């Protein structure tokens, strides 16, 4: 107990990658722009397999954007992340699917830059750009695994994690935090006391915070209970994703795939029914439209 | 022998003495530096003085109010405050700090809760809660201030004051103080070589202080049309058709609120459709309500005299001097005293909203935990018994009066229309009609002699709810009035007592009219009837002359 | 504090008119407002209503408001489902009348 | 519901989500999918005592503009701020999936007349993002929608409309800028972080959340138009939005997607140049940014009416 990886993005990189293999700021020969210090990006190897890594550094401040520190993803960070993903796609463009390099996201971020300049210039665009780049990388067959080691909170988790093929998280004894808003905040908004919300969340994981609840909803593929297992687990998932893609089942992974997973785990059953009903209803009027 | 002679100028000598002590604080002319303001107050105010502070409905001598809280309690204490409005936290802080102990006032607004708390804790003694005209009257009878802390836009070094757009209460406050040998101190936004116009002559002013910040004005009369509901639109349609058109109401006052804002915004649409332009709503005693802009621009309104100003309306008002009262400098001259007098005697109708109406028709904005006061509504929301001029509306309302003959025989006498707009239930199911007013509880809790009632049932002529209009003045007994109230009280505890056959009879007699009786189509009662749907539309109507405060700028 | 469900059933007026559209929806569940779904239902003229609301303690008021609607409009063979979000009794009354009016217009146009 | 012709004149801002949906497509062509009669309310709100709605705050359906089937998603801000929960999110995702399935079918069915029949997705945003009462499901749905948008790339135009009261904030702030083309009115707003949160992070002196005027300058349609986050700024009527969508759907796919602000390395590089400008200039307000891009009377822009603004506004130059 007491063991935590909170704020230790760089340490996590060294635990996950093969020793000494990480080269920061480089995607092969390409050098990333020297901005966004909160985003640690580079290339290394994981059990001998070349991977690209994108992680958060919670120990630095962005000197140009004062609200960006402690792992916050600011505009520079997000665009730098997007650039790295697009470069990776470009560099592997002509490779067969099984050789598209995997991308490992190491997630420990509390949010996006909450500032005036951020709103003026579009923080939403920056993280939106990163999300699109990840979705595109998946389309090209790059396996993406997100490994939550600390905080995966709301909008920042949306951009740095939720577009991955598979999402893994250290279990809650490592003080991981996955939520949109802590339960206290939810209690304020819904005008309920925390005790009754806690009680309710036992039967309905839909608003509670924590890795366990996300797991039930299909929001996570696997919980990792030992830091030393991160490397093995990530490697195993990369292999699985390659296999899925090779079999033409890429929809079993990623956000859509996690929707199916949610249903299997009994967490988001209504979602499935809604989609089926919409399909059926459209089928009845399809003639008029196509 | 001087010592034995009766002195007839002790007030004057006292005044001279206080001013002499303050002379070292004067920089030039009548100007005192802001840094010496607290010292000045400590010098010229003595324990047990009656002190007035503006304290208006809108503009606030906020700097002087803060300074008064900072005086040494050893030197200044037991002040008796006399002020129109208790609006700022500092207005009550001065009691918390035991500098003042008693207050006579008219309106409490945002401080209503804290005031009630202070009364309960014995921190404050209330002399009386007045209407504006009562308080202004008593300034000249038995509540004459020793020191007046006033506020103006600008001053020159001789002390001439420009009160400009928000003149409000300043003339009455200064006149009462100055001519009874009191001391007048004015905070101003700036000191200039020449004021744009002289609202208060310099020799009525003793000290002028340039405040570090411009005085605070609350945009109290701005209602964003975006927040007007369908049910308010319905009531507004009923008022226009069932009252304004019915009586040919030409001169009137609108209380502030979304209900009356809806009426203003329906004039150019629904009013136009009913062919009422030029027949109703020509003369107002009213602040420059932004929601009246579309009606003004469409040529409905001939004249508006104002109690005060309204943030953002200065340029618009200046450019419409045919309608508003404008000085030679092109800015509005408002005056609460004159406008209240006009509102009491000069108009045919008052209409406003309230919090609770009881089964007899008495209404109040008080709750057990709030002392909100009265402001000016009771003076306009009553039948002015001293009125002698007649008008079509006044005569008609008098003719319909069900009790008049039993009191004065067959002599014709008119009657002011006093209309209350009431939603049967407000948000969170708070009922608009109650068996007993909360004002009773407040009277007990705050040790008031009588429950604070805004408008007494016998002054009320009409109640308008979504259910219909009750023409109460037509009733010939209290029993009948109560039945009429029940008929429009909807599903409240009062309304649930309604007896269908009774209501049917009242509808037949024209004492109760439902929207259906009035020929109003419920399905048309929605926001699309509004001439402006948001503040931006009002700006557009004004040709860009209305400049709303930032908090209303949703674009 | 869960949402509560109220169910009512009203006898129609003697000279009632049956609700004819298969279904009609009106309103938005905004704060202080409600939506209603009206469905044609053959049930000996009865009007049945299901109300889902976060507000407690107003069951009788609901009954009165809905009863008045049935009496005023002389409608029958109708099932209504109301999702309420703190609408006042008058708003309920007005929305129902507006909805019925629109529903008729829908059929005519 | 009022007549289609009448509704074209109606304020988009004032209208309901359903009124927008029905009247954004050609007259009489709209079919609602998962309509109120399906009574698909949120399974999560009742236990929290929160009111439910038969459409869960979003109207989904299909209509036509010209020959194209147009899948419409229209959010209702009056219902819990248009926030996205499990049902709401699933309806959005399903609309995208149907568009993609239709694309394949049409391609097969009309090999010679394919271009003019390609489906489109139109989203009328009015939302604060994730619905906190069912936060986790809402968040996961956001990710799904984003993935669907990427799947539509290169095939199906996705157009985002913002002109409603709530605007488009939170997680949906990402989604709206990921569409091919954003159409706004000057009453619409797009942002990520809520004003109160910014005030908390920066202090009231730097950012006063109660200053509506400031919020509009920073998030409003005019600013987004100058920044080119919004491709078009239209008047506040359903008809104006309908017309602009119609115009867009006459364009080639390439022309439509030339209005994107993100979605490729080139676009990211373009945005990074803007970020550099932001870092190098100490912009205090939107007016400073407008002045930077050549708007001389930048302090008057906020009060300009539509015609004058469109005539005079200098927009950020494209690379």
Tab-separated table of N, CA and C in Angstrom, chain D residues 4-93:
chain	number	residue	atom	x	y	z
D	4	UNK	N	-43.957	24.429	-42.012
D	4	UNK	CA	-42.541	24.465	-42.358
D	4	UNK	C	-42.131	25.866	-42.840
D	5	UNK	N	-42.922	26.464	-43.707
D	5	UNK	CA	-42.585	27.792	-44.252
D	5	UNK	C	-42.494	28.827	-43.127
D	6	UNK	N	-43.459	28.746	-42.227
D	6	UNK	CA	-43.480	29.676	-41.100
D	6	UNK	C	-42.253	29.477	-40.214
D	7	UNK	N	-41.891	28.220	-40.018
D	7	UNK	CA	-40.781	27.905	-39.139
D	7	UNK	C	-39.438	28.360	-39.707
D	8	UNK	N	-39.336	28.507	-41.020
D	8	UNK	CA	-38.071	28.954	-41.603
D	8	UNK	C	-37.721	30.366	-41.110
D	9	UNK	N	-38.766	31.150	-40.818
D	9	UNK	CA	-38.554	32.518	-40.343
D	9	UNK	C	-38.231	32.564	-38.853
D	10	UNK	N	-38.524	31.519	-38.195
D	10	UNK	CA	-38.457	31.466	-36.740
D	10	UNK	C	-37.015	31.519	-36.239
D	11	UNK	N	-36.841	32.170	-35.072
D	11	UNK	CA	-35.515	32.234	-34.451
D	11	UNK	C	-35.023	30.822	-34.124
D	12	UNK	N	-33.840	30.512	-34.588
D	12	UNK	CA	-33.220	29.216	-34.290
D	12	UNK	C	-32.997	29.110	-32.782
D	13	UNK	N	-32.523	30.202	-32.227
D	13	UNK	CA	-32.202	30.282	-30.797
D	13	UNK	C	-33.420	29.977	-29.935
D	14	UNK	N	-34.568	30.510	-30.337
D	14	UNK	CA	-35.788	30.362	-29.543
D	14	UNK	C	-36.452	29.007	-29.735
D	15	UNK	N	-36.115	28.303	-30.788
D	15	UNK	CA	-36.854	27.096	-31.134
D	15	UNK	C	-36.443	25.900	-30.286
D	16	UNK	N	-37.286	24.886	-30.309
D	16	UNK	CA	-36.945	23.654	-29.612
D	16	UNK	C	-36.107	22.768	-30.537
D	17	UNK	N	-35.489	21.768	-29.957
D	17	UNK	CA	-34.649	20.857	-30.732
D	17	UNK	C	-35.453	20.169	-31.839
D	18	UNK	N	-36.702	19.829	-31.527
D	18	UNK	CA	-37.522	19.117	-32.497
D	18	UNK	C	-37.915	20.053	-33.638
D	19	UNK	N	-38.251	21.281	-33.291
D	19	UNK	CA	-38.577	22.256	-34.333
D	19	UNK	C	-37.378	22.452	-35.266
D	20	UNK	N	-36.199	22.523	-34.686
D	20	UNK	CA	-34.998	22.683	-35.517
D	20	UNK	C	-34.828	21.479	-36.425
D	21	UNK	N	-34.922	20.293	-35.834
D	21	UNK	CA	-34.663	19.063	-36.600
D	21	UNK	C	-35.605	18.965	-37.794
D	22	UNK	N	-36.879	19.137	-37.543
D	22	UNK	CA	-37.885	18.956	-38.590
D	22	UNK	C	-37.689	19.963	-39.717
D	23	UNK	N	-37.306	21.178	-39.337
D	23	UNK	CA	-37.298	22.251	-40.310
D	23	UNK	C	-35.923	22.563	-40.914
D	24	UNK	N	-34.925	21.776	-40.505
D	24	UNK	CA	-33.597	21.960	-41.105
D	24	UNK	C	-33.480	21.208	-42.425
D	25	UNK	N	-34.364	20.258	-42.628
D	25	UNK	CA	-34.330	19.483	-43.868
D	25	UNK	C	-35.493	19.917	-44.757
D	26	UNK	N	-35.549	19.390	-45.948
D	26	UNK	CA	-36.589	19.820	-46.885
D	26	UNK	C	-37.979	19.523	-46.324
D	27	UNK	N	-38.905	20.322	-46.756
D	27	UNK	CA	-40.271	20.268	-46.236
D	27	UNK	C	-40.867	18.869	-46.310
D	28	UNK	N	-41.363	18.419	-45.179
D	28	UNK	CA	-42.107	17.161	-45.142
D	28	UNK	C	-41.265	15.909	-45.260
D	29	UNK	N	-39.948	16.034	-45.160
D	29	UNK	CA	-39.113	14.843	-45.374
D	29	UNK	C	-38.622	14.209	-44.081
D	30	UNK	N	-38.866	14.851	-42.949
D	30	UNK	CA	-38.238	14.373	-41.711
D	30	UNK	C	-38.992	13.213	-41.077
D	31	UNK	N	-38.271	12.159	-40.759
D	31	UNK	CA	-38.811	11.066	-39.952
D	31	UNK	C	-37.983	10.967	-38.684
D	32	UNK	N	-38.641	11.083	-37.559
D	32	UNK	CA	-37.889	10.965	-36.309
D	32	UNK	C	-37.627	9.499	-36.008
D	33	UNK	N	-36.412	9.202	-35.622
D	33	UNK	CA	-36.058	7.833	-35.236
D	33	UNK	C	-35.889	7.813	-33.726
D	34	UNK	N	-36.464	6.817	-33.105
D	34	UNK	CA	-36.591	6.755	-31.658
D	34	UNK	C	-37.346	8.000	-31.169
D	35	UNK	N	-38.529	8.149	-31.697
D	35	UNK	CA	-39.390	9.283	-31.373
D	35	UNK	C	-39.973	9.124	-29.968
D	36	UNK	N	-40.617	10.150	-29.449
D	36	UNK	CA	-41.182	10.080	-28.094
D	36	UNK	C	-42.067	8.858	-27.865
D	37	UNK	N	-42.750	8.404	-28.887
D	37	UNK	CA	-43.655	7.261	-28.714
D	37	UNK	C	-42.891	6.011	-28.289
D	38	UNK	N	-41.603	5.963	-28.580
D	38	UNK	CA	-40.788	4.826	-28.124
D	38	UNK	C	-40.482	4.884	-26.628
D	39	UNK	N	-40.713	6.051	-26.051
D	39	UNK	CA	-40.576	6.229	-24.598
D	39	UNK	C	-39.228	5.730	-24.066
D	40	UNK	N	-38.186	6.022	-24.828
D	40	UNK	CA	-36.866	5.549	-24.410
D	40	UNK	C	-36.232	6.592	-23.482
D	41	UNK	N	-36.648	6.551	-22.226
D	41	UNK	CA	-36.117	7.513	-21.263
D	41	UNK	C	-34.860	6.957	-20.605
D	42	UNK	N	-34.134	7.828	-19.960
D	42	UNK	CA	-32.904	7.409	-19.286
D	42	UNK	C	-33.211	6.451	-18.150
D	43	UNK	N	-32.473	5.337	-18.078
D	43	UNK	CA	-32.696	4.420	-16.958
D	43	UNK	C	-32.011	4.907	-15.675
D	44	UNK	N	-31.183	5.956	-15.799
D	44	UNK	CA	-30.374	6.363	-14.641
D	44	UNK	C	-30.928	7.552	-13.876
D	45	UNK	N	-31.672	8.394	-14.559
D	45	UNK	CA	-32.154	9.609	-13.894
D	45	UNK	C	-33.177	9.337	-12.778
D	46	UNK	N	-34.095	8.380	-12.976
D	46	UNK	CA	-35.115	8.199	-11.940
D	46	UNK	C	-34.551	7.942	-10.547
D	47	UNK	N	-33.520	7.117	-10.438
D	47	UNK	CA	-33.023	6.824	-9.083
D	47	UNK	C	-32.415	8.062	-8.425
D	48	UNK	N	-32.038	9.030	-9.234
D	48	UNK	CA	-31.506	10.270	-8.664
D	48	UNK	C	-32.592	11.337	-8.521
D	49	UNK	N	-33.836	10.944	-8.811
D	49	UNK	CA	-34.938	11.884	-8.636
D	49	UNK	C	-34.955	12.991	-9.665
D	50	UNK	N	-34.319	12.764	-10.794
D	50	UNK	CA	-34.258	13.792	-11.830
D	50	UNK	C	-35.297	13.481	-12.904
D	51	UNK	N	-35.965	14.540	-13.381
D	51	UNK	CA	-37.010	14.348	-14.389
D	51	UNK	C	-36.441	13.686	-15.641
D	52	UNK	N	-37.280	12.886	-16.298
D	52	UNK	CA	-36.863	12.211	-17.536
D	52	UNK	C	-37.610	12.803	-18.726
D	53	UNK	N	-37.075	12.506	-19.923
D	53	UNK	CA	-37.747	12.958	-21.138
D	53	UNK	C	-37.778	11.819	-22.145
D	54	UNK	N	-38.862	11.772	-22.917
D	54	UNK	CA	-39.029	10.674	-23.881
D	54	UNK	C	-37.937	10.663	-24.949
D	55	UNK	N	-37.305	11.806	-25.205
D	55	UNK	CA	-36.233	11.799	-26.208
D	55	UNK	C	-34.858	11.885	-25.572
D	56	UNK	N	-34.799	11.926	-24.258
D	56	UNK	CA	-33.551	12.046	-23.501
D	56	UNK	C	-32.720	13.261	-23.943
D	57	UNK	N	-33.396	14.286	-24.380
D	57	UNK	CA	-32.692	15.528	-24.691
D	57	UNK	C	-32.050	15.580	-26.059
D	58	UNK	N	-32.392	14.672	-26.939
D	58	UNK	CA	-31.863	14.758	-28.305
D	58	UNK	C	-32.873	14.170	-29.296
D	59	UNK	N	-33.095	14.918	-30.346
D	59	UNK	CA	-33.987	14.454	-31.399
D	59	UNK	C	-33.119	13.897	-32.522
D	60	UNK	N	-33.359	12.642	-32.886
D	60	UNK	CA	-32.600	12.038	-33.978
D	60	UNK	C	-33.565	11.625	-35.083
D	61	UNK	N	-33.104	11.730	-36.295
D	61	UNK	CA	-33.978	11.339	-37.384
D	61	UNK	C	-33.303	11.496	-38.728
D	62	UNK	N	-34.106	11.295	-39.759
D	62	UNK	CA	-33.573	11.373	-41.109
D	62	UNK	C	-34.532	12.190	-41.958
D	63	UNK	N	-33.940	13.009	-42.819
D	63	UNK	CA	-34.737	13.792	-43.760
D	63	UNK	C	-33.974	13.861	-45.061
D	64	UNK	N	-34.423	14.729	-45.935
D	64	UNK	CA	-33.699	14.865	-47.198
D	64	UNK	C	-33.392	16.315	-47.478
D	65	UNK	N	-32.247	16.532	-48.075
D	65	UNK	CA	-31.967	17.826	-48.678
D	65	UNK	C	-31.580	17.512	-50.114
D	66	UNK	N	-32.429	17.928	-51.036
D	66	UNK	CA	-32.248	17.498	-52.414
D	66	UNK	C	-32.396	15.982	-52.455
D	67	UNK	N	-31.451	15.320	-53.085
D	67	UNK	CA	-31.538	13.865	-53.168
D	67	UNK	C	-30.845	13.170	-52.007
D	68	UNK	N	-30.128	13.965	-51.212
D	68	UNK	CA	-29.331	13.334	-50.154
D	68	UNK	C	-30.157	13.017	-48.914
D	69	UNK	N	-29.997	11.821	-48.371
D	69	UNK	CA	-30.542	11.579	-47.036
D	69	UNK	C	-29.669	12.323	-46.018
D	70	UNK	N	-30.320	13.036	-45.127
D	70	UNK	CA	-29.562	13.784	-44.126
D	70	UNK	C	-29.956	13.274	-42.743
D	71	UNK	N	-28.976	12.763	-42.031
D	71	UNK	CA	-29.226	12.272	-40.677
D	71	UNK	C	-29.042	13.436	-39.710
D	72	UNK	N	-30.088	13.703	-38.957
D	72	UNK	CA	-30.096	14.888	-38.101
D	72	UNK	C	-30.003	14.486	-36.632
D	73	UNK	N	-29.140	15.190	-35.929
D	73	UNK	CA	-29.034	15.026	-34.470
D	73	UNK	C	-29.246	16.414	-33.900
D	74	UNK	N	-30.272	16.590	-33.088
D	74	UNK	CA	-30.582	17.931	-32.595
D	74	UNK	C	-30.757	17.909	-31.078
D	75	UNK	N	-29.857	18.578	-30.393
D	75	UNK	CA	-29.864	18.509	-28.932
D	75	UNK	C	-30.780	19.566	-28.326
D	76	UNK	N	-31.378	19.232	-27.213
D	76	UNK	CA	-32.339	20.125	-26.543
D	76	UNK	C	-31.731	20.655	-25.250
D	77	UNK	N	-31.366	21.929	-25.278
D	77	UNK	CA	-30.698	22.533	-24.117
D	77	UNK	C	-31.587	22.666	-22.896
D	78	UNK	N	-32.888	22.708	-23.107
D	78	UNK	CA	-33.770	22.899	-21.957
D	78	UNK	C	-33.825	21.671	-21.067
D	79	UNK	N	-33.511	20.507	-21.626
D	79	UNK	CA	-33.509	19.287	-20.815
D	79	UNK	C	-32.099	19.036	-20.281
D	80	UNK	N	-31.903	19.272	-18.994
D	80	UNK	CA	-30.605	19.109	-18.319
D	80	UNK	C	-29.463	19.710	-19.153
D	81	UNK	N	-29.683	20.884	-19.681
D	81	UNK	CA	-28.620	21.573	-20.405
D	81	UNK	C	-28.140	20.827	-21.638
D	82	UNK	N	-28.987	19.949	-22.187
D	82	UNK	CA	-28.602	19.221	-23.395
D	82	UNK	C	-27.468	18.225	-23.151
D	83	UNK	N	-27.255	17.882	-21.896
D	83	UNK	CA	-26.103	17.043	-21.565
D	83	UNK	C	-26.290	15.601	-22.044
D	84	UNK	N	-25.142	14.978	-22.324
D	84	UNK	CA	-25.139	13.656	-22.952
D	84	UNK	C	-25.076	12.546	-21.908
D	85	UNK	N	-26.111	11.716	-21.909
D	85	UNK	CA	-26.126	10.521	-21.061
D	85	UNK	C	-26.084	9.283	-21.949
D	86	UNK	N	-26.432	8.127	-21.358
D	86	UNK	CA	-26.300	6.877	-22.099
D	86	UNK	C	-27.230	6.818	-23.321
D	87	UNK	N	-28.519	7.128	-23.121
D	87	UNK	CA	-29.471	7.051	-24.234
D	87	UNK	C	-29.150	8.136	-25.274
D	88	UNK	N	-28.994	9.332	-24.786
D	88	UNK	CA	-28.682	10.471	-25.651
D	88	UNK	C	-27.452	10.157	-26.528
D	89	UNK	N	-26.412	9.668	-25.892
D	89	UNK	CA	-25.173	9.370	-26.611
D	89	UNK	C	-25.371	8.252	-27.632
D	90	UNK	N	-26.104	7.218	-27.219
D	90	UNK	CA	-26.326	6.082	-28.125
D	90	UNK	C	-27.119	6.512	-29.351
D	91	UNK	N	-28.061	7.442	-29.153
D	91	UNK	CA	-28.833	7.938	-30.296
D	91	UNK	C	-27.922	8.662	-31.287
D	92	UNK	N	-26.986	9.435	-30.746
D	92	UNK	CA	-26.052	10.128	-31.634
D	92	UNK	C	-25.222	9.122	-32.429
D	93	UNK	N	-24.686	8.141	-31.710
D	93	UNK	CA	-23.824	7.148	-32.350
D	93	UNK	C	-24.597	6.386	-33.429
